Each structure stands twice: as structure tokens, then as C-alpha cells.
CSV table of C-alpha atoms and ligand atoms in Angstrom, one decimal:
chain,number,residue,atom,x,y,z
A,1,UNK,CA,-0.1,-0.2,0.0
A,2,UNK,CA,1.3,3.3,-0.7
A,3,UNK,CA,1.9,5.7,1.8
A,4,UNK,CA,0.6,9.2,1.7
A,5,UNK,CA,2.4,11.5,3.3
A,6,UNK,CA,1.7,14.2,1.1
A,7,UNK,CA,-1.4,15.2,-0.2
A,8,UNK,CA,-1.3,18.2,-2.6
A,9,UNK,CA,-5.1,19.6,-4.7
A,10,UNK,CA,-5.2,22.6,-6.9
A,11,UNK,CA,-8.8,23.6,-5.5
A,12,UNK,CA,-10.6,24.8,-8.6
A,13,UNK,CA,-14.0,25.1,-10.1
A,14,UNK,CA,-15.4,27.8,-7.0
A,15,UNK,CA,-16.9,30.0,-9.9
A,16,UNK,CA,-18.3,27.3,-12.4
A,17,UNK,CA,-19.5,26.3,-8.9
A,18,UNK,CA,-21.5,29.6,-8.3
A,19,UNK,CA,-22.9,30.3,-12.2
A,20,UNK,CA,-24.6,26.0,-11.4
A,21,UNK,CA,-26.3,27.8,-8.2
A,22,UNK,CA,-26.3,31.0,-9.7
A,23,UNK,CA,-25.1,32.7,-7.1
A,24,UNK,CA,-21.6,35.5,-7.1
A,25,UNK,CA,-18.3,33.7,-8.0
A,26,UNK,CA,-17.8,35.7,-4.4
A,27,UNK,CA,-19.8,32.6,-3.0
A,28,UNK,CA,-18.7,30.0,-4.8
A,29,UNK,CA,-15.2,31.5,-2.9
A,30,UNK,CA,-17.1,31.3,0.2
A,31,UNK,CA,-18.1,28.1,-0.1
A,32,UNK,CA,-14.8,26.5,-1.0
A,33,UNK,CA,-13.5,28.0,2.6
A,34,UNK,CA,-16.1,25.2,4.3
A,35,UNK,CA,-14.8,22.8,2.4
A,36,UNK,CA,-11.6,23.1,3.0
A,37,UNK,CA,-12.5,23.7,6.9
A,38,UNK,CA,-14.1,20.1,6.8
A,39,UNK,CA,-10.7,17.8,4.6
A,40,UNK,CA,-8.3,19.7,6.7
A,41,UNK,CA,-10.3,18.5,9.9
A,42,UNK,CA,-10.7,15.1,7.8
A,43,UNK,CA,-6.8,14.7,6.7
A,44,UNK,CA,-5.4,14.9,10.4
A,45,UNK,CA,-8.1,12.1,11.3
A,46,UNK,CA,-6.6,10.2,8.7
A,47,UNK,CA,-3.2,11.3,9.5
A,48,UNK,CA,-1.9,12.6,6.8
A,49,UNK,CA,1.5,15.1,7.6
A,50,UNK,CA,1.3,17.1,5.0
A,51,UNK,CA,-2.0,19.2,2.8
A,52,UNK,CA,-1.0,21.6,0.7
A,53,UNK,CA,-4.2,23.5,-1.2
A,54,UNK,CA,-3.4,26.1,-4.6
A,55,UNK,CA,-5.4,28.9,-2.8
A,56,UNK,CA,-4.3,31.2,-5.7
A,57,UNK,CA,-1.4,31.7,-8.2
A,58,UNK,CA,0.8,34.7,-9.1
A,59,UNK,CA,-1.0,34.4,-12.1
A,60,UNK,CA,-4.8,34.9,-10.3
A,61,UNK,CA,-3.7,38.7,-10.2
A,62,UNK,CA,-5.0,39.1,-13.9
A,63,UNK,CA,-8.8,38.8,-12.4
A,64,UNK,CA,-11.3,41.3,-11.6
A,65,UNK,CA,-10.3,43.5,-8.8
A,66,UNK,CA,-13.5,42.9,-6.6
A,67,UNK,CA,-12.5,39.2,-6.9
A,68,UNK,CA,-9.4,39.7,-6.3
A,69,UNK,CA,-10.4,41.7,-2.8
A,70,UNK,CA,-12.3,38.6,-2.1
A,71,UNK,CA,-10.0,36.5,-2.0
A,72,UNK,CA,-7.9,37.9,-0.4
A,73,UNK,CA,-10.2,38.7,2.5
A,74,UNK,CA,-10.5,34.8,2.9
A,75,UNK,CA,-7.9,34.3,5.1
A,76,UNK,CA,-9.4,37.0,7.7
A,77,UNK,CA,-12.9,34.7,7.3
A,78,UNK,CA,-10.9,31.9,7.4
A,79,UNK,CA,-8.9,31.4,10.2
A,80,UNK,CA,-11.6,33.9,12.7
A,81,UNK,CA,-14.0,31.4,12.4
A,82,UNK,CA,-11.6,27.8,12.2
A,83,UNK,CA,-8.5,29.2,14.8
A,84,UNK,CA,-10.3,27.3,17.8
A,85,UNK,CA,-11.1,24.4,15.8
A,86,UNK,CA,-7.9,24.1,14.5
A,87,UNK,CA,-5.9,24.1,17.0
A,88,UNK,CA,-7.6,21.7,19.1
A,89,UNK,CA,-6.9,19.7,16.0
A,90,UNK,CA,-3.2,20.2,16.7
A,91,UNK,CA,-3.1,21.7,13.6
A,92,UNK,CA,-0.5,23.4,11.5
A,93,UNK,CA,-1.0,26.7,9.1
A,94,UNK,CA,2.1,27.3,7.1
A,95,UNK,CA,2.4,28.9,3.9
A,96,UNK,CA,4.6,29.3,0.6
A,97,UNK,CA,4.3,32.0,-1.7
A,98,UNK,CA,5.1,35.5,-2.6
A,99,UNK,CA,4.9,37.1,0.8
A,100,UNK,CA,5.5,41.0,-0.5
A,101,UNK,CA,2.4,41.1,-2.4
A,102,UNK,CA,0.2,39.6,-0.4
A,103,UNK,CA,-1.7,42.4,1.4
A,104,UNK,CA,-0.3,43.8,4.7
A,105,UNK,CA,-3.6,43.5,6.2
A,106,UNK,CA,-3.7,39.9,5.1
A,107,UNK,CA,-0.3,38.9,5.9
A,108,UNK,CA,-1.1,40.0,8.7
A,109,UNK,CA,-3.2,37.4,10.3
A,110,UNK,CA,-1.6,34.9,8.2
A,111,UNK,CA,1.6,35.1,9.9
A,112,UNK,CA,0.0,35.3,13.8
A,113,UNK,CA,-2.4,31.8,12.7
A,114,UNK,CA,1.3,30.8,11.6
A,115,UNK,CA,2.5,31.3,14.7
A,116,UNK,CA,-0.6,31.0,17.3
A,117,UNK,CA,-0.5,27.0,15.5
A,118,UNK,CA,3.9,27.0,15.3
A,119,UNK,CA,3.8,24.3,18.0
A,120,UNK,CA,1.5,22.2,16.0
A,121,UNK,CA,2.3,18.0,16.1
A,122,UNK,CA,-0.9,17.4,13.7
A,123,UNK,CA,-1.7,17.8,10.1
A,124,UNK,CA,0.6,21.3,8.1
A,125,UNK,CA,-2.5,23.2,6.8
A,126,UNK,CA,0.3,24.6,3.9
A,127,UNK,CA,-1.4,27.3,1.6
A,128,UNK,CA,-0.5,28.3,-1.3
A,129,UNK,CA,-0.8,31.5,-2.2
A,130,UNK,CA,0.3,33.5,-4.9
A,131,UNK,CA,2.3,30.6,-5.5
A,132,UNK,CA,3.6,30.9,-8.6
A,133,UNK,CA,5.7,27.2,-9.3
A,134,UNK,CA,8.4,29.3,-11.5
A,135,UNK,CA,9.2,32.4,-9.5
A,136,UNK,CA,9.8,29.1,-6.8
A,137,UNK,CA,12.4,28.0,-8.9
A,138,UNK,CA,13.8,31.6,-10.6
A,139,UNK,CA,14.4,32.6,-6.6
A,140,UNK,CA,15.5,29.7,-5.4
A,141,UNK,CA,18.3,29.7,-8.1
A,142,UNK,CA,18.7,33.6,-7.2
A,143,UNK,CA,19.1,32.9,-3.7
A,144,UNK,CA,21.9,29.7,-4.2
A,145,UNK,CA,24.0,32.0,-6.6
A,146,UNK,CA,23.7,35.2,-4.2
A,147,UNK,CA,25.0,32.0,-1.0
A,148,UNK,CA,27.9,30.7,-3.7
A,149,UNK,CA,28.9,33.9,-4.5
A,150,UNK,CA,29.3,35.0,-0.5
A,151,UNK,CA,31.0,31.5,-0.7
A,152,UNK,CA,28.3,29.8,1.5
A,153,UNK,CA,27.4,26.6,-0.3
A,154,UNK,CA,29.7,25.3,-3.2
A,155,UNK,CA,28.2,22.6,-5.6
A,156,UNK,CA,25.1,21.9,-6.4
A,157,UNK,CA,23.0,19.0,-6.5
A,158,UNK,CA,19.1,18.0,-6.2
A,159,UNK,CA,19.0,17.6,-2.4
A,160,UNK,CA,20.9,21.0,-2.4
A,161,UNK,CA,17.9,22.4,-5.0
A,162,UNK,CA,15.0,21.6,-3.3
A,163,UNK,CA,16.2,23.1,-0.1
A,164,UNK,CA,16.1,26.3,-2.0
A,165,UNK,CA,12.9,25.9,-2.8
A,166,UNK,CA,9.7,27.1,-0.4
A,167,UNK,CA,8.9,23.4,0.7
A,168,UNK,CA,12.0,22.6,1.8
A,169,UNK,CA,11.1,21.1,5.3
A,170,UNK,CA,8.3,19.4,3.5
A,171,UNK,CA,8.0,15.5,2.7
A,172,UNK,CA,7.3,14.3,-0.7
A,173,UNK,CA,4.6,14.6,-2.8
A,174,UNK,CA,2.4,12.4,-2.8
A,175,UNK,CA,-0.9,12.9,-4.4
A,176,UNK,CA,-2.1,15.5,-6.3
A,177,UNK,CA,-5.6,15.5,-6.7
A,178,UNK,CA,-6.9,18.8,-9.1
A,179,UNK,CA,-10.6,19.4,-8.5
A,180,UNK,CA,-12.8,20.8,-11.9
A,181,UNK,CA,-11.9,18.9,-14.2
A,182,UNK,CA,-8.6,21.1,-16.3
A,183,UNK,CA,-5.5,18.4,-17.2
A,184,UNK,CA,-3.4,21.4,-16.0
A,185,UNK,CA,-1.4,22.4,-13.5
A,186,UNK,CA,-1.7,26.0,-14.0
A,187,UNK,CA,1.8,26.3,-12.5
A,188,UNK,CA,2.0,24.6,-9.5
A,189,UNK,CA,5.2,22.6,-7.4
A,190,UNK,CA,6.7,22.2,-11.0
A,191,UNK,CA,10.1,20.6,-8.7
A,192,UNK,CA,7.4,18.8,-6.2
A,193,UNK,CA,5.5,17.0,-8.9
A,194,UNK,CA,8.0,15.1,-10.3
A,195,UNK,CA,7.1,11.6,-9.4
A,196,UNK,CA,3.4,12.6,-7.3
A,197,UNK,CA,0.3,10.6,-8.0
A,198,UNK,CA,-2.1,12.7,-10.0
A,199,UNK,CA,-6.3,12.3,-9.6
A,200,UNK,CA,-8.5,14.3,-11.9
A,201,UNK,CA,-12.4,14.4,-10.5
A,202,UNK,CA,-14.7,17.0,-12.3
A,203,UNK,CA,-16.2,17.1,-9.1
A,204,UNK,CA,-15.6,21.5,-8.4
A,205,UNK,CA,-14.2,22.3,-5.5
A,206,UNK,CA,-17.4,23.5,-2.7
A,207,UNK,CA,-18.6,20.4,-4.3
A,208,UNK,CA,-15.6,18.2,-3.1
A,209,UNK,CA,-16.7,15.8,0.3
A,210,UNK,CA,-14.5,13.7,2.5
A,211,UNK,CA,-16.3,10.7,1.0
A,212,UNK,CA,-14.9,11.8,-2.7
A,213,UNK,CA,-11.6,12.1,-0.7
A,214,UNK,CA,-12.1,8.6,0.1
A,215,UNK,CA,-12.4,7.7,-3.2
A,216,UNK,CA,-8.9,9.3,-4.6
A,217,UNK,CA,-6.8,8.1,-1.5
A,218,UNK,CA,-8.0,4.3,-3.0
A,219,UNK,CA,-7.0,5.4,-6.2
A,220,UNK,CA,-4.1,6.4,-5.2
A,221,UNK,CA,-3.3,3.4,-3.2
A,222,UNK,CA,-4.2,1.1,-6.1
A,223,UNK,CA,-1.3,2.6,-8.5
A,224,UNK,CA,1.7,1.3,-8.8
A,225,UNK,CA,4.5,4.0,-7.8
A,226,UNK,CA,7.9,2.6,-10.2
A,227,UNK,CA,10.1,5.6,-9.6
A,228,UNK,CA,11.7,4.6,-12.8
A,229,UNK,CA,12.2,1.6,-12.2
A,230,UNK,CA,11.0,-1.8,-12.3
A,231,UNK,CA,10.2,-4.9,-10.1
A,232,UNK,CA,12.7,-8.0,-10.7
A,233,UNK,CA,10.8,-10.0,-8.9
A,234,UNK,CA,8.2,-10.2,-11.8
A,235,UNK,CA,7.4,-11.5,-14.6
A,236,UNK,CA,6.3,-7.8,-16.9
B,1,IPE,C1,-10.6,28.3,-7.9
B,1,IPE,O1,-11.7,28.3,-8.7
B,1,IPE,C2,-9.4,29.3,-6.7
B,1,IPE,C3,-9.5,30.4,-7.2
B,1,IPE,C4,-8.5,30.0,-8.6
B,1,IPE,C5,-8.8,31.2,-6.5
B,1,IPE,P1,-11.8,29.5,-9.9
B,1,IPE,O2,-12.3,30.9,-9.1
B,1,IPE,O3,-10.9,28.9,-10.8
B,1,IPE,O4,-12.7,28.5,-10.4
B,1,IPE,P2,-13.7,27.8,-11.9
B,1,IPE,O5,-12.6,27.0,-12.7
B,1,IPE,O6,-13.4,30.0,-12.7
B,1,IPE,O7,-14.4,27.0,-12.3
B,2,IPE,C1,-5.4,27.3,-10.5
B,2,IPE,O1,-6.2,27.7,-10.9
B,2,IPE,C2,-5.4,28.0,-9.0
B,2,IPE,C3,-6.5,28.0,-8.0
B,2,IPE,C4,-6.4,27.4,-8.2
B,2,IPE,C5,-5.8,29.2,-6.5
B,2,IPE,P1,-6.6,28.0,-12.0
B,2,IPE,O2,-8.3,28.3,-12.2
B,2,IPE,O3,-6.0,29.7,-11.7
B,2,IPE,O4,-6.4,27.7,-12.9
B,2,IPE,P2,-6.1,28.0,-14.9
B,2,IPE,O5,-6.7,29.6,-15.1
B,2,IPE,O6,-7.5,27.8,-15.6
B,2,IPE,O7,-5.1,27.2,-15.7
B,3,MG,MG1,-10.2,28.2,-12.4
């Protein structure tokens, strides 16, 4: 059976859900936040160590100012509603992405949650917020070059390069789930997903449930992970 330490989710389909239900896009994002709360508590109960969720990409600034502003207010709504419960469940909050462009008020709320939960030892709920994988890789390269010039490091290998990424302290991503049926990565974790299993489902994120997560995990468990090798004891 495949271990599942690190689950990553591209939470897509909030806008389509809103359209389907004839409500504003913002209502889709709000419902998405409630679903994230449920999935976090459930994933923690399953013993998953890390849940990385794509909440806002470096490309999502292209959306209307109204939509972007609303998304920037969601961390406040999420933590105000759920921080107590997250603490009770021993959940730790982390963030990956470019924090510079995020409004100071939003960052303050996120940093407070990170601080409050820093000693928790249960699931890590890791928000990819203003995250872009190309941006992450370029930053890592730049930082390595600086350290090299300063004489702090010598040669680079895969492991050392990974230590310059936002995900340095996190386990390998085992499973990526994308809701909302699009077959693309949209600039998410390009380096980290090299050997992850992918499950893309039609369900829109606001309709996602713990039962659907169970189905995705069952699919993952049934996969044969090769990592480029082959089982010499088998005849296939
Ligand atoms: C994902 O849902 C949430 C964010 C990108 C912030 P979308 O808003 O992309 O929903 P669709 O893809 O338009 O349905
Ligand atoms: C990916 O969804 C980003 C998040 C879920 C936060 P998008 O809706 O932004 O992706 P594209 O634009 O369809 O590729
Ligand atoms: Mg989308």
C-alpha cells in the first residue's frame, strides 16, 4: 500500500460552482473555504502529515479587482471562524509563495495563524498563496547564486536545490488532486510533482467531500509507483 504523507490539492471550480448555483463568484469562494475546513479536519484524522492547497496563484492577479479583493479577505474569514478548531485538532498552518505582493492586512492574519499554531504537531495545512512554481524556481536559483558568491555553499545537487524551494522542510508530494476537471498544473509545484500521482476529478471544489477524498485516496492506493525502476521479482 502506498504511504500518503503529503497530499496537494488544486482547489479549482469555485466560479463554475457559483454559476451553476446562480450565485456570485465570491459565494463560490466562500463555500470553498467551508469545504477546506472539512477536508483539513478529515485529512488530519486520516493521519496525513501535510496538506498543501493551491489557494491563489501568481497569475490570479489577472482577475477583477473585486474578485481578488474578496480572495484576499478569505484568510481573515477562515481563521476567525476556524482557528479554535484547528488548535483543538493540533493543525499547524504554513504558507508558501511570494508574500511581498500580498496586502499587509492579509499577511498579518496569516502570520498570526502561523504563530498561534507553530507548536502543533498534527497535520500541516500549507497554503500556496500568491504561489507560482516558476517564480519559486527562479528565486531558488537566485538565492543559491548569492550564497555561492558569498562562499556559503559549493556545488549544487538535487537535494541542495530542493532546500532552496519554499517546500524545503516538507515531505515529497505523494498525491495531487485537481478538482474541476482541467488537465493542467497551472504553475503549481513544478519541481515537487516530479513523481507524484495525479488524480483529476470533475467535481467542483465547493462540492468536494470527505467521501470523494476517500475515493481519490483509494485510486492512489491502487496505483503502482515505479519511480523509474521495475520490480525484478515480477514477470511483467
Ligand atoms: C479556484 O476556482 C479558486 C481560485 C483560483 C482562487 P476558480 O475561481 O478558478 O473557479 P473556475 O475555474 O472559474 O470555475
Ligand atoms: C489554479 O486555478 C489556481 C488555484 C486553484 C488557486 P486557475 O483557475 O487559476 O487555473 P487556470 O487559469 O484554469 O489554469
Ligand atoms: Mg479555475
